[in-house]
Coordinates of C-alpha atoms and ligand atoms in Angstrom, one line a residue:
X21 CA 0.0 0.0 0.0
X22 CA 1.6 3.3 -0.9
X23 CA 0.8 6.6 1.3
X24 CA -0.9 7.7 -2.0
X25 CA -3.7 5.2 -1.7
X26 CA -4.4 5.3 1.8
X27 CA -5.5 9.5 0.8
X28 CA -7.5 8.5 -2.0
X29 CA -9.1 6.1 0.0
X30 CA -10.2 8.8 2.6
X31 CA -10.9 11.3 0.1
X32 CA -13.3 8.6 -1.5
X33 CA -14.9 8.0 1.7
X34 CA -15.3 11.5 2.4
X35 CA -17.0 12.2 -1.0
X36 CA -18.6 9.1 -0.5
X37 CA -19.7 10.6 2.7
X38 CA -21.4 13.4 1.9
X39 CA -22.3 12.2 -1.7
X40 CA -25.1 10.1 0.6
X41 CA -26.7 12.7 2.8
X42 CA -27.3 14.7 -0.5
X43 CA -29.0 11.9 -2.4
X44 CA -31.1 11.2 0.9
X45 CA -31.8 14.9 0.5
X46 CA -32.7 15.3 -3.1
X47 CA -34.8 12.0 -2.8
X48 CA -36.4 13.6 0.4
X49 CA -36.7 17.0 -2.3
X50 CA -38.2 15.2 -4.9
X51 CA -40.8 13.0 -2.6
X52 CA -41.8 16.2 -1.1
X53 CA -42.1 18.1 -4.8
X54 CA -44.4 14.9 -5.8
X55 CA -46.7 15.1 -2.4
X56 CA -47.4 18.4 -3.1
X57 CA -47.7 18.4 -6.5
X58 CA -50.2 15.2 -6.2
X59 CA -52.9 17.6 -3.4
X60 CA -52.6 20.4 -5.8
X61 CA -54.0 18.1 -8.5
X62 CA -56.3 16.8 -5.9
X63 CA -57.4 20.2 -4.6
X64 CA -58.2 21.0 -8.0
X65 CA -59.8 18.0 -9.0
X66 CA -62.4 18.8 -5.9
X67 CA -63.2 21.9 -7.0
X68 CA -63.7 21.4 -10.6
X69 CA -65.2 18.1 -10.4
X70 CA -68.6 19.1 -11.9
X71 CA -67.8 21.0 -14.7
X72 CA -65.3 18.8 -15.9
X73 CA -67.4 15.8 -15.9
X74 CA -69.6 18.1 -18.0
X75 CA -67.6 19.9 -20.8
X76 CA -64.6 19.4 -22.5
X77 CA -61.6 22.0 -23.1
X78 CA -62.0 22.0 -26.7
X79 CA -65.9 22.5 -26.9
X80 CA -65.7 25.2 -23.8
X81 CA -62.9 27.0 -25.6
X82 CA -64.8 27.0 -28.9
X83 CA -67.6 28.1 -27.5
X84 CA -66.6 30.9 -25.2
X85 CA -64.3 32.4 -27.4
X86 CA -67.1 32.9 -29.8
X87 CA -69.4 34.4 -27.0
X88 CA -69.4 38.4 -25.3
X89 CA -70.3 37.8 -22.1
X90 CA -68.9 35.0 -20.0
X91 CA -71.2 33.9 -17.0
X92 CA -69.8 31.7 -14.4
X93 CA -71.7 29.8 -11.9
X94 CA -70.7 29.8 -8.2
X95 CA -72.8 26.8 -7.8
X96 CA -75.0 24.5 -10.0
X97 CA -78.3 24.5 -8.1
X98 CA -78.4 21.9 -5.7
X99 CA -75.7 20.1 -7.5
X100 CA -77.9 19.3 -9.9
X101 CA -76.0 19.0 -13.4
X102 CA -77.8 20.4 -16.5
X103 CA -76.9 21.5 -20.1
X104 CA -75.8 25.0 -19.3
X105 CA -75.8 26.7 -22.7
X106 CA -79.1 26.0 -24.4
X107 CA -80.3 30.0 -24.7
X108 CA -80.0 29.9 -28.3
X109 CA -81.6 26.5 -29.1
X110 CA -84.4 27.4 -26.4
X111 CA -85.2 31.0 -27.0
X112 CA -83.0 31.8 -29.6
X113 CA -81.0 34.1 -27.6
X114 CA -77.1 34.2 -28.4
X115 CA -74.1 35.7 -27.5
X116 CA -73.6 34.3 -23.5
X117 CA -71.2 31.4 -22.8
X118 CA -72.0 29.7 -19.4
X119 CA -70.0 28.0 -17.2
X120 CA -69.9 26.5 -13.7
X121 CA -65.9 26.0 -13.7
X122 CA -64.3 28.6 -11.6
X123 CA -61.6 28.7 -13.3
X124 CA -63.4 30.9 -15.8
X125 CA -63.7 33.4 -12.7
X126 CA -61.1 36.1 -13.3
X127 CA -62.6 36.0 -17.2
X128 CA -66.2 36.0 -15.9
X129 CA -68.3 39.3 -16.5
X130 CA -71.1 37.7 -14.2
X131 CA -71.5 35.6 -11.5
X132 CA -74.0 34.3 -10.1
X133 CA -74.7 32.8 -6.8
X134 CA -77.7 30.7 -6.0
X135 CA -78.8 31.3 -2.5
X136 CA -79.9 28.2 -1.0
X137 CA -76.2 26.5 -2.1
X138 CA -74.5 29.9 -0.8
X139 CA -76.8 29.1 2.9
X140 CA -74.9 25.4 3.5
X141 CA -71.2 26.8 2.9
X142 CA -71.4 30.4 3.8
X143 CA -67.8 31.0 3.5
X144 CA -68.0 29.4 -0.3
X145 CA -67.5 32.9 -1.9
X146 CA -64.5 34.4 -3.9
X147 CA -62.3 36.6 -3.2
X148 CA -63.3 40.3 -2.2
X149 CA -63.2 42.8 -4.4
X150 CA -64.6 41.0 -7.7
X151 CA -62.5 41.9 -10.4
X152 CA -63.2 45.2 -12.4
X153 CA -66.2 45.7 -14.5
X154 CA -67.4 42.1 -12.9
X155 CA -70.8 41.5 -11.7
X156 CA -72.4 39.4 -8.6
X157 CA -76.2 38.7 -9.0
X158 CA -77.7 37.4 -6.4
X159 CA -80.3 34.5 -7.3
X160 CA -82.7 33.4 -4.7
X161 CA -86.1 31.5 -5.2
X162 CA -86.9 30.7 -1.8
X163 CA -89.3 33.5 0.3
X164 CA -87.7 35.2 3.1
X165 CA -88.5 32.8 5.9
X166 CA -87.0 30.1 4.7
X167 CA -83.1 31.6 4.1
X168 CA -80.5 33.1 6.3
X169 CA -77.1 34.3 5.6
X170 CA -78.6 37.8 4.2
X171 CA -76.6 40.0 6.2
X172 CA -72.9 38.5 5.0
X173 CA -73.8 39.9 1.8
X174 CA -74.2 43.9 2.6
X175 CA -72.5 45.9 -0.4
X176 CA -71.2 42.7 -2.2
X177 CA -73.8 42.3 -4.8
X178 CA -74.8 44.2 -8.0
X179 CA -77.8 43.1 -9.2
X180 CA -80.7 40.2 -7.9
X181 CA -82.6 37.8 -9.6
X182 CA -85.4 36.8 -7.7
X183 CA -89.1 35.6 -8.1
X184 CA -90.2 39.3 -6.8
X185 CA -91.1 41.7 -10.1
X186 CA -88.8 44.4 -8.5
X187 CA -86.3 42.2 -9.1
X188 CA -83.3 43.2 -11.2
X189 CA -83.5 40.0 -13.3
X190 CA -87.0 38.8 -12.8
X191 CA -87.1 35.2 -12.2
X192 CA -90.5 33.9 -11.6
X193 CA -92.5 30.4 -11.2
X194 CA -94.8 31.5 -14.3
X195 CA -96.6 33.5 -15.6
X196 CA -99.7 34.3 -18.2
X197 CA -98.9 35.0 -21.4
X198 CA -101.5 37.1 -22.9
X199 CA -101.9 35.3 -26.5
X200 CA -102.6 37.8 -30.3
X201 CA -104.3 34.1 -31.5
X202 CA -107.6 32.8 -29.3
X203 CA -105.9 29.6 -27.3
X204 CA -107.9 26.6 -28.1
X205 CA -108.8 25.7 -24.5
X206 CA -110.9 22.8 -23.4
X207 CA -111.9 22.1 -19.7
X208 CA -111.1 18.3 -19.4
X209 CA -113.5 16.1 -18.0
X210 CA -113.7 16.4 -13.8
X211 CA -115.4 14.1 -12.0
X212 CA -113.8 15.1 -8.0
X213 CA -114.1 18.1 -6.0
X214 CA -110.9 19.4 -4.5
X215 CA -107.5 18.4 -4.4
X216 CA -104.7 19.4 -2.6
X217 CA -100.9 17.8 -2.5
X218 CA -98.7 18.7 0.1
X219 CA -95.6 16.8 2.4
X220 CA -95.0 19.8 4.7
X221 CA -97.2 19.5 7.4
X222 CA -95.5 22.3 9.9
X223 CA -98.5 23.4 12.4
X224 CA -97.5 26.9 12.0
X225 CA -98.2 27.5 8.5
X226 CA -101.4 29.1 8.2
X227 CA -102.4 26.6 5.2
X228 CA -102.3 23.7 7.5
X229 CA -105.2 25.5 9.6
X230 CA -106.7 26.7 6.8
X231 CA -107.4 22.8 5.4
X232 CA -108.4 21.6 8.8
X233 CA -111.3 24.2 9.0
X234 CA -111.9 23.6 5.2
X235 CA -112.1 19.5 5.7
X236 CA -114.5 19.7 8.4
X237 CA -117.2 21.5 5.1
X238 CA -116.1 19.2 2.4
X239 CA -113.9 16.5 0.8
X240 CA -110.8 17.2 0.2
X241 CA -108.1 14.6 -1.6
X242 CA -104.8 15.1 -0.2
X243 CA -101.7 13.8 -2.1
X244 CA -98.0 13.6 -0.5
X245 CA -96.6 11.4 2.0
X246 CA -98.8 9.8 4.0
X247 CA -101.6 10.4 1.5
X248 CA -102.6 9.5 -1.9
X249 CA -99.8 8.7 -3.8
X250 CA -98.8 11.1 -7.1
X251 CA -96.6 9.9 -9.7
X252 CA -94.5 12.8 -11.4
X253 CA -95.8 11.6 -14.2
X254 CA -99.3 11.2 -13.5
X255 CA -99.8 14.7 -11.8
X256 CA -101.2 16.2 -14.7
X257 CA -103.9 13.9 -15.4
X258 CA -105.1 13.0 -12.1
X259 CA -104.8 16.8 -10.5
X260 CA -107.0 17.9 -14.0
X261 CA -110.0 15.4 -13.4
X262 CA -110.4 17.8 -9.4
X263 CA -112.9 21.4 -10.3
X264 CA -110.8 22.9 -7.5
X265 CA -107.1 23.0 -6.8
X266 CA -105.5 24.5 -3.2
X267 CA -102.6 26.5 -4.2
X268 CA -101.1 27.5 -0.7
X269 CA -98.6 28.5 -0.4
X270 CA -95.9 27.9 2.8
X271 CA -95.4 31.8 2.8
X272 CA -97.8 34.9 2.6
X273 CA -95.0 36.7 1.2
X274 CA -95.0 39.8 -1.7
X275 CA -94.8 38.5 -5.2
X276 CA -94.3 34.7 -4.2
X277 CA -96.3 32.8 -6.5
X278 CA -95.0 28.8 -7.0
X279 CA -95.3 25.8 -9.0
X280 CA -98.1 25.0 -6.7
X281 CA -100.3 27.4 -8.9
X282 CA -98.7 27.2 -12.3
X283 CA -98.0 23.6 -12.4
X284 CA -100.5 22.0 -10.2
X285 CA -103.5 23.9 -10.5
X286 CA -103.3 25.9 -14.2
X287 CA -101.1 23.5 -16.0
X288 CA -103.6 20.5 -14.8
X289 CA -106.1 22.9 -16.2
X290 CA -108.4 22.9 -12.6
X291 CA -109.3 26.0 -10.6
X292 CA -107.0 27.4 -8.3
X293 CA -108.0 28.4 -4.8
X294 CA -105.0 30.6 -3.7
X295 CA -103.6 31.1 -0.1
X296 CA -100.5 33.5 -0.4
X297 CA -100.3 37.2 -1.1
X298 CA -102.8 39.3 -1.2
X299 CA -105.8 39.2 -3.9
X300 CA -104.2 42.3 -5.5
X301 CA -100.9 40.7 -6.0
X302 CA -101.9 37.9 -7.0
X303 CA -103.4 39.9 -10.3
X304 CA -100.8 41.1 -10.9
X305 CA -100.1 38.0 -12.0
X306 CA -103.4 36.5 -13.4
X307 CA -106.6 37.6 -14.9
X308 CA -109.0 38.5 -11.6
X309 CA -111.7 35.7 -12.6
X310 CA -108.9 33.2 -12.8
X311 CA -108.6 32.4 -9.4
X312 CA -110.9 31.9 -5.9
X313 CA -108.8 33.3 -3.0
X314 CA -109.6 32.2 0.4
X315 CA -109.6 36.0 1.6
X316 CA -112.8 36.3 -0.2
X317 CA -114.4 34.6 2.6
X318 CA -114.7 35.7 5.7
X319 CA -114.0 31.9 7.2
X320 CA -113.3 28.3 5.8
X321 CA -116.8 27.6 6.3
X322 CA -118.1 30.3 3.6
X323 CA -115.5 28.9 1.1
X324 CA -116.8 25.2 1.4
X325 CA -119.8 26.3 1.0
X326 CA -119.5 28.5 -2.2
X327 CA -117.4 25.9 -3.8
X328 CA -119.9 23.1 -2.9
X329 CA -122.9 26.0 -4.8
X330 CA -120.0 26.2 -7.6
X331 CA -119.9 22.2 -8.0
X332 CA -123.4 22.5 -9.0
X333 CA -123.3 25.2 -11.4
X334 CA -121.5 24.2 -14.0
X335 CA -122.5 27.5 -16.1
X336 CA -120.6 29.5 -13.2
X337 CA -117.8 27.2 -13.1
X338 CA -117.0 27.2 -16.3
X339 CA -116.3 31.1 -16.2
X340 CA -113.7 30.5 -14.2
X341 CA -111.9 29.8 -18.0
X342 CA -113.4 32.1 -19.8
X343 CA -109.8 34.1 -19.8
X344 CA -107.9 31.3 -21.0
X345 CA -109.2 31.4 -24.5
X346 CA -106.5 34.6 -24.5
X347 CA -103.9 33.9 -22.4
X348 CA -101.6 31.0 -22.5
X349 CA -100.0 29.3 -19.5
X350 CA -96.1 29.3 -19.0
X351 CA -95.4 26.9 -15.8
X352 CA -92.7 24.0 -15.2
X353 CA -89.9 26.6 -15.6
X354 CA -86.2 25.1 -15.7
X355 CA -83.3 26.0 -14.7
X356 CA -82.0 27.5 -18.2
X357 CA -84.4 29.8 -18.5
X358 CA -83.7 31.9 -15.4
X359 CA -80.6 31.6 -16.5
X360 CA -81.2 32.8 -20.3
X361 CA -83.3 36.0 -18.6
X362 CA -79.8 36.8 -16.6
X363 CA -77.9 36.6 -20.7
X364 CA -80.5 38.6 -22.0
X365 CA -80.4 41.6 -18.7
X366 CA -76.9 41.7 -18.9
X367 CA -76.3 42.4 -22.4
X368 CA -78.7 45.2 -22.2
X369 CA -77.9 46.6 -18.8
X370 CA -74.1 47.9 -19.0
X371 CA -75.0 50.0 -15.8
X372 CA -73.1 49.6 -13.0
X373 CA -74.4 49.1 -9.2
X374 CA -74.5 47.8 -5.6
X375 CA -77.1 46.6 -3.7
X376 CA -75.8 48.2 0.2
X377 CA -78.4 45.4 1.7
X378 CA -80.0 42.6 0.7
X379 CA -81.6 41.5 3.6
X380 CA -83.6 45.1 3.6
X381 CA -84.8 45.0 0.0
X382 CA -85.8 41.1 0.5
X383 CA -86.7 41.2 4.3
Ligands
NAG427 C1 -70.3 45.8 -8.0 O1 -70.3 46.0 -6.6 C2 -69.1 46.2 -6.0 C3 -69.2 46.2 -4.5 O2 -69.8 47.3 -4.0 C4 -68.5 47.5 -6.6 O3 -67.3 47.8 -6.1 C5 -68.4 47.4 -8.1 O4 -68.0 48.6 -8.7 C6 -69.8 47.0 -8.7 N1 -69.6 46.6 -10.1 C7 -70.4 46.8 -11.0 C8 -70.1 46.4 -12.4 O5 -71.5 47.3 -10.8

């Protein structure tokens, strides 16, 4: 062994030395880098999911590129996936691409956030200040006593889009459309007095003392759980074959009108007799003579009896369509078309604005 050997052996253990702790490190490096880099894609994956499953890159990109005004979704209602962008093929009405992928968010021109998703995760919301020229609409169906989370929203929203006519985007149940050609109308065949479907039973709702008193005068049918049994399907035609149908609504609140008259009573073509707003604002809506409301009445009891001395009066009953011959019936609306009405406002409503609180215009 010369002295020369015994040095290059140290030195190679030396470099051999430290040549280890760096590899350790640089594998410890790495194995971090890839961690991370796997929850990022994670992360991202969470928050995308829905709008991935529904649209690919190349159809978005065509599509959006081609559009002026890009809305994004906060949430799809309820989680409910749907084709977003069918304004044109519905209504004919171009030029807004829609999108629930957030990504789209610093790009968006509009967003809007649907209430009753915003109420389970109220700290779901982007980041504060929105970007320039952007606009938040607020979209709400529910009536007031039935959502919370208003005040979180002071001075954060520009425009709403509610079922309430002073609405900036007006986004109701329904509505009668007053017709230039006579509407060939027929009253279908009814061979049952009243019906009524309902599965919310809450003793404080003024509807559920309202049917008790009204029982004790007449027969009522009562669908739901519990009750008879109504297929979706089948709604139509069983509901139409009832003279009388009890649109009450679970709030006596301005301007909230449901499905509960447009679907179940007019769009199964029976009578509706309304519990809600008042009788004036509820014709705002309809014709006068299209509707009984129970305010008419001093009590239950006078109701029953001047539907029972309807029932036998078919001349008189059969008034209570006279005004459909020129008016035609738009119920079962979906999501697209509140969403279409939002395309259509913003394109012709450049003007800028903040609502200071939403909870006092709603409340
Ligand atoms: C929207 O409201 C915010 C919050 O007050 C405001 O800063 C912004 O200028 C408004 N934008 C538009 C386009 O109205």
């Amino acid at each position: 062994m010369v002295p020369g050997d015994t040095h290059h052996l140290a030195v190679d253990m030396v470099l051999c030395m430290t040549k280890l702790p760096t590899d350790k490190v640089s594998i410890w490096l790495l194995l971090q880098i890839l961690i991370s880099l796997a929850l990022i894609f994670y992360i991202q994956r969470m928050w995308h999911t829905p709008a991935d499953v529904q649209c690919p890159v190349l159809e978005r990109k065509a599509s959006w590129e081609q559009s002026r005004i890009i809305i994004l979704l906060w949430t799809l209602p309820f989680n409910d996936p749907f084709n977003l962008n069918q304004c044109a093929e519905l209504f004919g009405i171009t030029g807004c691409f829609f999108t629930s992928d957030r990504r789209f968010y610093r790009n968006a021109d509009a967003v809007i956030f649907h209430h009753a998703d915003l109420m389970n995760r109220p700290n779901d919301l982007p980041h504060w200040p929105q970007p320039l020229n952007q606009r938040w609409i607020w979209f709400n169906l529910e009536s007031p006593v039935h959502i919370s989370y208003l005040d979180r929203l002071d001075n954060m929203m520009n425009l709403t889009m509610t079922y309430r006519r002073d609405s900036d985007i007006f986004t109701p149940y329904g509505w009668a459309l007053l017709s230039k050609e006579p509407q060939n109308f027929n009253i279908p065949a009814k061979s049952r007095l009243v019906a009524w479907a309902t599965s919310n039973w809450n003793p404080n709702l003024r509807r559920v003392h309202y049917y008790e008193e009204l029982k004790k005068h007449l027969q009522v049918d009562v669908f739901g759980p519990g009750n008879l049994q109504l297929g979706r399907d089948e709604q139509t035609a069983v509901l139409s074959q009832y003279k009388f149908y009890l649109a009450f609504e679970n709030s006596e609140t301005r301007d909230y009108i449901t499905e509960k008259l447009w679907n179940n009573a007019l769009l199964s073509r029976t009578v509706p007799v309304v519990l809600g707003p008042t009788r004036e604002n509820y014709e705002r809506f309809l014709p006068a003579e299209a509707f009984i409301h129970v305010d008419d009445f001093p009590s239950a009891k006078e109701l029953a009896e001047f539907l029972l001395a309807l029932d036998k009066d078919d001349e008189r009953y059969q008034k209570y369509f006279t005004w459909r011959s020129h008016y035609e019936v738009v119920g079962s609306i979906n999501w697209q078309t509140h969403y279409c009405k939002a395309c259509v406002f913003l394109q012709n409503n450049p003007t800028y604005k903040t609502i200071p609180s939403i909870m006092k215009w709603f409340v």
